[in-house]
C-alpha cells in the first residue's frame, strides 16, 4: 500500500513538474522546478542541477539534506556528471566507493553513498540531473525512467528559454539599429530648425552658427564631403574667347594662348 502510494505521488510530482517546465521563462525557473522534482520523484536525499559550461560541469543548484557542490565547477573528465554527458547515458551507482568513475575525495565530505545521474538531452547533452542517497541503494527502473523523462522535459524548457533570450537580444539590436538610423537621418537634415539656411546673395556664402562659410566648408562640416574644383563644359563655354582655347586633360584643364596676328 505504501509503495503504491509512493508511486502515485511520484507520478503526480512528475506531471506537475512537466507542466511547470512548459511555462518556465528563465533558467532560474527551470532550475527551481528540476532540483525539487528530481528529489521528490526518486525519494532521494539530495538532487543537483548541473549545466555544461564548455569543458566544465557547473553545479548550478541543489535541493539536499546537506550541502553538496552548489556553485562549483569540475572538469568534465573528473566528474560523474561529465561522464554521463560525454557518454550520453545514465549512471546508476549503488556504492560510490566501489566505482572508479567517482572522484572519491570530492564525495568524502558529503553524506552521499549512492547516486543516479541522467543526461539532459541525449543528443548533445547540455547538462545533467543527479540524485543522491545517504545509504547504498539503487533506484528502481521506474524511478530512472521518471528521472530521464524529467531530464527530457528540462531539455525542451532550456531550449525555449534560450530561444526567448535570442529573440530578446535580436529585438534589442533591432531597437538599437532603429534608434541609430533615426539619429543619422536627423543628422542628415538641414541644420536650421526651419529647414532653411541663409545665403548671402552677393558672396554666395552660408550662415552657419553665426559664421558665414563657403559652400565647400558647409558640405565638409555638415556632411563630411570634401570638395575639389574642376571646370564643366558649361563653364568652359562661358570663358571669354580672347583668353584662349581650353583643352581638357586627364589631370585637369590646360589653356592654350591664342595671340592675334597683325
C-alpha atoms as a PDB file:
ATOM      1  CA  UNK A   1       0.000   0.000   0.000  1.00  0.00           C
ATOM      2  CA  UNK A   2       2.830   2.377   0.937  1.00  0.00           C
ATOM      3  CA  UNK A   3       4.713   1.511  -2.260  1.00  0.00           C
ATOM      4  CA  UNK A   4       1.585   2.151  -4.316  1.00  0.00           C
ATOM      5  CA  UNK A   5       1.100   5.492  -2.598  1.00  0.00           C
ATOM      6  CA  UNK A   6       4.734   6.438  -3.298  1.00  0.00           C
ATOM      7  CA  UNK A   7       4.375   5.574  -6.993  1.00  0.00           C
ATOM      8  CA  UNK A   8       1.182   7.589  -7.290  1.00  0.00           C
ATOM      9  CA  UNK A   9       2.678  10.591  -5.511  1.00  0.00           C
ATOM     10  CA  UNK A  10       5.877  10.441  -7.574  1.00  0.00           C
ATOM     11  CA  UNK A  11       3.893  10.290 -10.820  1.00  0.00           C
ATOM     12  CA  UNK A  12       1.875  13.304  -9.708  1.00  0.00           C
ATOM     13  CA  UNK A  13       5.081  15.196  -8.896  1.00  0.00           C
ATOM     14  CA  UNK A  14       6.471  14.399 -12.351  1.00  0.00           C
ATOM     15  CA  UNK A  15       3.312  15.591 -14.123  1.00  0.00           C
ATOM     16  CA  UNK A  16       3.306  18.796 -12.091  1.00  0.00           C
ATOM     17  CA  UNK A  17       6.975  19.414 -12.880  1.00  0.00           C
ATOM     18  CA  UNK A  18       6.471  18.892 -16.618  1.00  0.00           C
ATOM     19  CA  UNK A  19       3.579  21.357 -16.599  1.00  0.00           C
ATOM     20  CA  UNK A  20       5.641  23.969 -14.756  1.00  0.00           C
ATOM     21  CA  UNK A  21       8.583  23.476 -17.102  1.00  0.00           C
ATOM     22  CA  UNK A  22       6.271  24.120 -20.050  1.00  0.00           C
ATOM     23  CA  UNK A  23       5.711  27.698 -18.845  1.00  0.00           C
ATOM     24  CA  UNK A  24       9.199  28.434 -17.457  1.00  0.00           C
ATOM     25  CA  UNK A  25      10.555  31.783 -18.658  1.00  0.00           C
ATOM     26  CA  UNK A  26      14.080  31.792 -17.205  1.00  0.00           C
ATOM     27  CA  UNK A  27      16.841  29.330 -16.361  1.00  0.00           C
ATOM     28  CA  UNK A  28      16.168  30.057 -12.689  1.00  0.00           C
ATOM     29  CA  UNK A  29      12.563  28.949 -13.219  1.00  0.00           C
ATOM     30  CA  UNK A  30      13.793  25.708 -14.775  1.00  0.00           C
ATOM     31  CA  UNK A  31      16.353  25.130 -12.026  1.00  0.00           C
ATOM     32  CA  UNK A  32      13.849  25.617  -9.216  1.00  0.00           C
ATOM     33  CA  UNK A  33      11.433  23.115 -10.744  1.00  0.00           C
ATOM     34  CA  UNK A  34      14.016  20.461 -11.574  1.00  0.00           C
ATOM     35  CA  UNK A  35      16.003  20.343  -8.333  1.00  0.00           C
ATOM     36  CA  UNK A  36      12.834  19.848  -6.270  1.00  0.00           C
ATOM     37  CA  UNK A  37      11.071  17.448  -8.632  1.00  0.00           C
ATOM     38  CA  UNK A  38      14.128  15.216  -9.089  1.00  0.00           C
ATOM     39  CA  UNK A  39      14.349  14.623  -5.368  1.00  0.00           C
ATOM     40  CA  UNK A  40      10.624  14.036  -4.873  1.00  0.00           C
ATOM     41  CA  UNK A  41      10.210  11.720  -7.864  1.00  0.00           C
ATOM     42  CA  UNK A  42      13.015   9.413  -6.715  1.00  0.00           C
ATOM     43  CA  UNK A  43      12.737   9.824  -2.948  1.00  0.00           C
ATOM     44  CA  UNK A  44      16.393  10.892  -2.875  1.00  0.00           C
ATOM     45  CA  UNK A  45      18.164  12.699  -0.040  1.00  0.00           C
ATOM     46  CA  UNK A  46      19.596  15.261  -2.429  1.00  0.00           C
ATOM     47  CA  UNK A  47      19.459  16.429  -6.041  1.00  0.00           C
ATOM     48  CA  UNK A  48      21.733  18.599  -8.199  1.00  0.00           C
ATOM     49  CA  UNK A  49      21.024  20.524 -11.392  1.00  0.00           C
ATOM     50  CA  UNK A  50      24.193  20.527 -13.491  1.00  0.00           C
ATOM     51  CA  UNK A  51      24.870  22.595 -16.622  1.00  0.00           C
ATOM     52  CA  UNK A  52      27.594  22.041 -19.175  1.00  0.00           C
ATOM     53  CA  UNK A  53      29.934  25.053 -19.318  1.00  0.00           C
ATOM     54  CA  UNK A  54      32.441  24.407 -22.056  1.00  0.00           C
ATOM     55  CA  UNK A  55      34.701  21.663 -20.723  1.00  0.00           C
ATOM     56  CA  UNK A  56      33.375  22.040 -17.190  1.00  0.00           C
ATOM     57  CA  UNK A  57      30.382  20.806 -15.211  1.00  0.00           C
ATOM     58  CA  UNK A  58      28.714  23.671 -13.367  1.00  0.00           C
ATOM     59  CA  UNK A  59      26.652  22.627 -10.343  1.00  0.00           C
ATOM     60  CA  UNK A  60      24.078  25.392 -10.714  1.00  0.00           C
ATOM     61  CA  UNK A  61      21.733  24.489  -7.860  1.00  0.00           C
ATOM     62  CA  UNK A  62      20.732  21.759  -5.425  1.00  0.00           C
ATOM     63  CA  UNK A  63      17.991  20.572  -3.086  1.00  0.00           C
ATOM     64  CA  UNK A  64      19.586  18.462  -0.383  1.00  0.00           C
ATOM     65  CA  UNK A  65      19.603  17.461   3.282  1.00  0.00           C
ATOM     66  CA  UNK A  66      23.162  18.840   3.489  1.00  0.00           C
ATOM     67  CA  UNK A  67      25.403  20.969   1.240  1.00  0.00           C
ATOM     68  CA  UNK A  68      26.843  19.304  -1.853  1.00  0.00           C
ATOM     69  CA  UNK A  69      28.606  21.240  -4.647  1.00  0.00           C
ATOM     70  CA  UNK A  70      26.342  24.185  -5.499  1.00  0.00           C
ATOM     71  CA  UNK A  71      28.221  26.925  -7.380  1.00  0.00           C
ATOM     72  CA  UNK A  72      31.295  24.789  -8.049  1.00  0.00           C
ATOM     73  CA  UNK A  73      32.786  23.679 -11.367  1.00  0.00           C
ATOM     74  CA  UNK A  74      34.552  20.410 -12.105  1.00  0.00           C
ATOM     75  CA  UNK A  75      36.313  19.238 -15.295  1.00  0.00           C
ATOM     76  CA  UNK A  76      34.143  17.014 -17.477  1.00  0.00           C
ATOM     77  CA  UNK A  77      36.747  14.240 -17.198  1.00  0.00           C
ATOM     78  CA  UNK A  78      36.818  14.324 -13.379  1.00  0.00           C
ATOM     79  CA  UNK A  79      33.130  14.212 -12.550  1.00  0.00           C
ATOM     80  CA  UNK A  80      30.351  11.633 -12.913  1.00  0.00           C
ATOM     81  CA  UNK A  81      28.053  14.260 -14.456  1.00  0.00           C
ATOM     82  CA  UNK A  82      30.734  14.839 -17.088  1.00  0.00           C
ATOM     83  CA  UNK A  83      30.941  11.085 -17.733  1.00  0.00           C
ATOM     84  CA  UNK A  84      27.170  10.977 -18.238  1.00  0.00           C
ATOM     85  CA  UNK A  85      27.261  13.880 -20.696  1.00  0.00           C
ATOM     86  CA  UNK A  86      30.254  12.558 -22.622  1.00  0.00           C
ATOM     87  CA  UNK A  87      28.781   9.054 -22.889  1.00  0.00           C
ATOM     88  CA  UNK A  88      25.183  10.242 -23.355  1.00  0.00           C
ATOM     89  CA  UNK A  89      23.784   7.674 -20.948  1.00  0.00           C
ATOM     90  CA  UNK A  90      22.682   7.421 -17.301  1.00  0.00           C
ATOM     91  CA  UNK A  91      24.979   6.321 -14.496  1.00  0.00           C
ATOM     92  CA  UNK A  92      23.472   4.225 -11.676  1.00  0.00           C
ATOM     93  CA  UNK A  93      25.940   3.655  -8.821  1.00  0.00           C
ATOM     94  CA  UNK A  94      24.715   1.737  -5.736  1.00  0.00           C
ATOM     95  CA  UNK A  95      28.010   2.255  -3.872  1.00  0.00           C
ATOM     96  CA  UNK A  96      30.156   5.215  -4.900  1.00  0.00           C
ATOM     97  CA  UNK A  97      33.292   3.846  -3.234  1.00  0.00           C
ATOM     98  CA  UNK A  98      33.228   0.767  -5.456  1.00  0.00           C
ATOM     99  CA  UNK A  99      33.138   2.767  -8.701  1.00  0.00           C
ATOM    100  CA  UNK A 100      36.308   4.233 -10.233  1.00  0.00           C
ATOM    101  CA  UNK A 101      34.322   6.888 -12.126  1.00  0.00           C
ATOM    102  CA  UNK A 102      33.629   8.695  -8.860  1.00  0.00           C
ATOM    103  CA  UNK A 103      36.150  11.295  -7.580  1.00  0.00           C
ATOM    104  CA  UNK A 104      36.105   9.922  -4.034  1.00  0.00           C
ATOM    105  CA  UNK A 105      37.863  12.915  -2.470  1.00  0.00           C
ATOM    106  CA  UNK A 106      35.024  15.202  -3.598  1.00  0.00           C
ATOM    107  CA  UNK A 107      32.427  12.895  -2.041  1.00  0.00           C
ATOM    108  CA  UNK A 108      34.025  12.064   1.323  1.00  0.00           C
ATOM    109  CA  UNK A 109      32.893  15.344   2.990  1.00  0.00           C
ATOM    110  CA  UNK A 110      29.293  14.666   1.905  1.00  0.00           C
ATOM    111  CA  UNK A 111      26.569  12.267   3.016  1.00  0.00           C
ATOM    112  CA  UNK A 112      26.421  10.585  -0.406  1.00  0.00           C
ATOM    113  CA  UNK A 113      26.739   6.805  -0.542  1.00  0.00           C
ATOM    114  CA  UNK A 114      24.873   6.058  -3.797  1.00  0.00           C
ATOM    115  CA  UNK A 115      23.623   8.057  -6.764  1.00  0.00           C
ATOM    116  CA  UNK A 116      21.950   8.176 -10.157  1.00  0.00           C
ATOM    117  CA  UNK A 117      22.710  10.742 -12.854  1.00  0.00           C
ATOM    118  CA  UNK A 118      20.928  11.207 -16.198  1.00  0.00           C
ATOM    119  CA  UNK A 119      21.841  13.478 -19.130  1.00  0.00           C
ATOM    120  CA  UNK A 120      19.756  16.486 -20.101  1.00  0.00           C
ATOM    121  CA  UNK A 121      19.209  15.806 -23.827  1.00  0.00           C
ATOM    122  CA  UNK A 122      20.576  12.543 -25.175  1.00  0.00           C
ATOM    123  CA  UNK A 123      21.973  14.019 -28.394  1.00  0.00           C
ATOM    124  CA  UNK A 124      24.496  16.662 -27.433  1.00  0.00           C
ATOM    125  CA  UNK A 125      23.783  16.839 -23.684  1.00  0.00           C
ATOM    126  CA  UNK A 126      23.651  20.350 -22.213  1.00  0.00           C
ATOM    127  CA  UNK A 127      23.597  19.248 -18.589  1.00  0.00           C
ATOM    128  CA  UNK A 128      22.694  16.517 -16.141  1.00  0.00           C
ATOM    129  CA  UNK A 129      20.397  15.806 -13.207  1.00  0.00           C
ATOM    130  CA  UNK A 130      21.905  13.950 -10.274  1.00  0.00           C
ATOM    131  CA  UNK A 131      20.120  12.405  -7.289  1.00  0.00           C
ATOM    132  CA  UNK A 132      21.892  11.128  -4.175  1.00  0.00           C
ATOM    133  CA  UNK A 133      21.167   8.861  -1.196  1.00  0.00           C
ATOM    134  CA  UNK A 134      22.732   8.674   2.249  1.00  0.00           C
ATOM    135  CA  UNK A 135      22.798   4.864   2.105  1.00  0.00           C
ATOM    136  CA  UNK A 136      23.792   2.333  -0.544  1.00  0.00           C
ATOM    137  CA  UNK A 137      20.874   1.568  -2.851  1.00  0.00           C
ATOM    138  CA  UNK A 138      19.873   1.533  -6.497  1.00  0.00           C
ATOM    139  CA  UNK A 139      16.798   3.323  -7.882  1.00  0.00           C
ATOM    140  CA  UNK A 140      14.107   1.213  -9.495  1.00  0.00           C
ATOM    141  CA  UNK A 141      13.792   1.112 -13.294  1.00  0.00           C
ATOM    142  CA  UNK A 142      10.585   3.147 -12.944  1.00  0.00           C
ATOM    143  CA  UNK A 143      12.361   5.873 -10.965  1.00  0.00           C
ATOM    144  CA  UNK A 144      15.130   6.015 -13.564  1.00  0.00           C
ATOM    145  CA  UNK A 145      12.553   6.375 -16.359  1.00  0.00           C
ATOM    146  CA  UNK A 146      10.831   9.174 -14.456  1.00  0.00           C
ATOM    147  CA  UNK A 147      14.138  10.931 -13.866  1.00  0.00           C
ATOM    148  CA  UNK A 148      15.002  10.669 -17.573  1.00  0.00           C
ATOM    149  CA  UNK A 149      11.533  11.971 -18.506  1.00  0.00           C
ATOM    150  CA  UNK A 150      12.155  14.945 -16.232  1.00  0.00           C
ATOM    151  CA  UNK A 151      15.520  15.497 -17.934  1.00  0.00           C
ATOM    152  CA  UNK A 152      13.924  15.350 -21.398  1.00  0.00           C
ATOM    153  CA  UNK A 153      11.324  17.941 -20.390  1.00  0.00           C
ATOM    154  CA  UNK A 154      14.122  20.037 -18.912  1.00  0.00           C
ATOM    155  CA  UNK A 155      15.953  19.976 -22.251  1.00  0.00           C
ATOM    156  CA  UNK A 156      12.884  21.349 -24.022  1.00  0.00           C
ATOM    157  CA  UNK A 157      12.434  24.044 -21.380  1.00  0.00           C
ATOM    158  CA  UNK A 158      16.076  25.135 -21.679  1.00  0.00           C
ATOM    159  CA  UNK A 159      15.798  25.314 -25.470  1.00  0.00           C
ATOM    160  CA  UNK A 160      12.712  27.512 -25.152  1.00  0.00           C
ATOM    161  CA  UNK A 161      14.351  29.816 -22.596  1.00  0.00           C
ATOM    162  CA  UNK A 162      17.464  30.185 -24.737  1.00  0.00           C
ATOM    163  CA  UNK A 163      15.416  30.845 -27.878  1.00  0.00           C
ATOM    164  CA  UNK A 164      13.493  33.530 -25.991  1.00  0.00           C
ATOM    165  CA  UNK A 165      16.801  35.058 -24.925  1.00  0.00           C
ATOM    166  CA  UNK A 166      17.971  35.088 -28.560  1.00  0.00           C
ATOM    167  CA  UNK A 167      14.704  36.730 -29.613  1.00  0.00           C
ATOM    168  CA  UNK A 168      15.009  39.366 -26.880  1.00  0.00           C
ATOM    169  CA  UNK A 169      18.600  40.097 -27.928  1.00  0.00           C
ATOM    170  CA  UNK A 170      17.527  40.377 -31.577  1.00  0.00           C
ATOM    171  CA  UNK A 171      14.738  42.762 -30.621  1.00  0.00           C
ATOM    172  CA  UNK A 172      17.159  44.830 -28.586  1.00  0.00           C
ATOM    173  CA  UNK A 173      19.545  45.014 -31.534  1.00  0.00           C
ATOM    174  CA  UNK A 174      16.690  45.982 -33.865  1.00  0.00           C
ATOM    175  CA  UNK A 175      15.661  48.777 -31.479  1.00  0.00           C
ATOM    176  CA  UNK A 176      19.257  49.973 -31.325  1.00  0.00           C
ATOM    177  CA  UNK A 177      19.538  49.993 -35.121  1.00  0.00           C
ATOM    178  CA  UNK A 178      16.253  51.879 -35.454  1.00  0.00           C
ATOM    179  CA  UNK A 179      17.456  54.479 -32.958  1.00  0.00           C
ATOM    180  CA  UNK A 180      20.770  54.864 -34.763  1.00  0.00           C
ATOM    181  CA  UNK A 181      19.017  55.078 -38.124  1.00  0.00           C
ATOM    182  CA  UNK A 182      16.765  57.847 -36.805  1.00  0.00           C
ATOM    183  CA  UNK A 183      19.772  59.716 -35.421  1.00  0.00           C
ATOM    184  CA  UNK A 184      21.632  59.501 -38.726  1.00  0.00           C
ATOM    185  CA  UNK A 185      18.545  60.583 -40.647  1.00  0.00           C
ATOM    186  CA  UNK A 186      18.082  63.580 -38.357  1.00  0.00           C
ATOM    187  CA  UNK A 187      21.757  64.471 -38.682  1.00  0.00           C
ATOM    188  CA  UNK A 188      21.445  64.491 -42.474  1.00  0.00           C
ATOM    189  CA  UNK A 189      18.616  67.014 -42.388  1.00  0.00           C
ATOM    190  CA  UNK A 190      19.160  70.724 -42.971  1.00  0.00           C
ATOM    191  CA  UNK A 191      20.758  72.201 -39.857  1.00  0.00           C
ATOM    192  CA  UNK A 192      18.364  75.124 -39.403  1.00  0.00           C
ATOM    193  CA  UNK A 193      15.239  74.441 -37.356  1.00  0.00           C
ATOM    194  CA  UNK A 194      13.077  75.859 -40.140  1.00  0.00           C
ATOM    195  CA  UNK A 195      14.678  73.600 -42.735  1.00  0.00           C
ATOM    196  CA  UNK A 196      16.335  76.644 -44.378  1.00  0.00           C
ATOM    197  CA  UNK A 197      19.850  78.104 -44.468  1.00  0.00           C
ATOM    198  CA  UNK A 198      20.634  81.789 -45.060  1.00  0.00           C
ATOM    199  CA  UNK A 199      22.859  82.546 -48.057  1.00  0.00           C
ATOM    200  CA  UNK A 200      24.479  85.857 -48.939  1.00  0.00           C
ATOM    201  CA  UNK A 201      23.167  86.720 -52.412  1.00  0.00           C
ATOM    202  CA  UNK A 202      26.406  88.523 -53.299  1.00  0.00           C
ATOM    203  CA  UNK A 203      29.135  86.219 -51.944  1.00  0.00           C
ATOM    204  CA  UNK A 204      27.025  83.047 -52.061  1.00  0.00           C
ATOM    205  CA  UNK A 205      28.263  82.156 -48.572  1.00  0.00           C
ATOM    206  CA  UNK A 206      26.087  80.441 -45.964  1.00  0.00           C
ATOM    207  CA  UNK A 207      25.384  81.465 -42.360  1.00  0.00           C
ATOM    208  CA  UNK A 208      26.054  78.513 -40.030  1.00  0.00           C
ATOM    209  CA  UNK A 209      26.082  79.005 -36.264  1.00  0.00           C
ATOM    210  CA  UNK A 210      26.657  82.744 -36.640  1.00  0.00           C
ATOM    211  CA  UNK A 211      29.501  82.380 -39.156  1.00  0.00           C
ATOM    212  CA  UNK A 212      29.471  82.851 -42.911  1.00  0.00           C
ATOM    213  CA  UNK A 213      31.109  79.906 -44.650  1.00  0.00           C
ATOM    214  CA  UNK A 214      31.632  78.780 -48.225  1.00  0.00           C
ATOM    215  CA  UNK A 215      29.636  76.036 -49.914  1.00  0.00           C
ATOM    216  CA  UNK A 216      32.729  73.813 -49.693  1.00  0.00           C
ATOM    217  CA  UNK A 217      33.034  74.360 -45.952  1.00  0.00           C
ATOM    218  CA  UNK A 218      29.315  73.718 -45.450  1.00  0.00           C
ATOM    219  CA  UNK A 219      29.423  70.398 -47.295  1.00  0.00           C
ATOM    220  CA  UNK A 220      32.511  69.211 -45.431  1.00  0.00           C
ATOM    221  CA  UNK A 221      31.360  70.397 -41.997  1.00  0.00           C
ATOM    222  CA  UNK A 222      27.817  69.077 -42.176  1.00  0.00           C
ATOM    223  CA  UNK A 223      28.068  66.040 -44.443  1.00  0.00           C
ATOM    224  CA  UNK A 224      31.748  65.070 -44.485  1.00  0.00           C
ATOM    225  CA  UNK A 225      32.077  65.767 -48.221  1.00  0.00           C
ATOM    226  CA  UNK A 226      35.495  67.016 -49.361  1.00  0.00           C
ATOM    227  CA  UNK A 227      35.113  69.307 -52.372  1.00  0.00           C
ATOM    228  CA  UNK A 228      37.668  69.579 -55.182  1.00  0.00           C
ATOM    229  CA  UNK A 229      37.377  72.010 -58.098  1.00  0.00           C
ATOM    230  CA  UNK A 230      37.100  71.371 -61.806  1.00  0.00           C
ATOM    231  CA  UNK A 231      35.667  73.059 -64.897  1.00  0.00           C
ATOM    232  CA  UNK A 232      32.480  71.834 -66.562  1.00  0.00           C
ATOM    233  CA  UNK A 233      31.732  72.155 -70.287  1.00  0.00           C
ATOM    234  CA  UNK A 234      29.211  74.877 -69.441  1.00  0.00           C
ATOM    235  CA  UNK A 235      31.913  76.764 -67.578  1.00  0.00           C
ATOM    236  CA  UNK A 236      34.289  76.435 -70.491  1.00  0.00           C
ATOM    237  CA  UNK A 237      31.681  77.827 -72.860  1.00  0.00           C
ATOM    238  CA  UNK A 238      31.336  80.921 -70.711  1.00  0.00           C
ATOM    239  CA  UNK A 239      35.038  81.797 -70.854  1.00  0.00           C
ATOM    240  CA  UNK A 240      35.996  84.868 -72.910  1.00  0.00           C
ATOM    241  CA  UNK A 241      37.364  83.566 -76.251  1.00  0.00           C
ATOM    242  CA  UNK A 242      40.097  86.251 -76.090  1.00  0.00           C
ATOM    243  CA  UNK A 243      41.584  84.433 -73.086  1.00  0.00           C
ATOM    244  CA  UNK A 244      42.335  81.397 -75.168  1.00  0.00           C
ATOM    245  CA  UNK A 245      41.023  77.983 -76.118  1.00  0.00           C
ATOM    246  CA  UNK A 246      40.823  75.333 -73.474  1.00  0.00           C
ATOM    247  CA  UNK A 247      41.727  71.667 -73.758  1.00  0.00           C
ATOM    248  CA  UNK A 248      40.636  69.199 -71.101  1.00  0.00           C
ATOM    249  CA  UNK A 249      43.134  66.593 -69.986  1.00  0.00           C
ATOM    250  CA  UNK A 250      43.089  63.670 -67.609  1.00  0.00           C
ATOM    251  CA  UNK A 251      44.773  65.815 -64.981  1.00  0.00           C
ATOM    252  CA  UNK A 252      42.517  68.868 -65.294  1.00  0.00           C
ATOM    253  CA  UNK A 253      42.492  71.704 -67.838  1.00  0.00           C
ATOM    254  CA  UNK A 254      45.128  73.421 -69.963  1.00  0.00           C
ATOM    255  CA  UNK A 255      44.973  76.864 -71.528  1.00  0.00           C
ATOM    256  CA  UNK A 256      46.496  77.421 -74.960  1.00  0.00           C
ATOM    257  CA  UNK A 257      47.404  81.008 -75.864  1.00  0.00           C
ATOM    258  CA  UNK A 258      45.734  82.405 -78.974  1.00  0.00           C
ATOM    259  CA  UNK A 259      47.777  85.511 -79.913  1.00  0.00           C
ATOM    260  CA  UNK A 260      46.295  87.749 -82.590  1.00  0.00           C
ATOM    261  CA  UNK A 261      48.462  88.232 -85.647  1.00  0.00           C
ATOM    262  CA  UNK A 262      48.868  91.632 -87.283  1.00  0.00           C
END
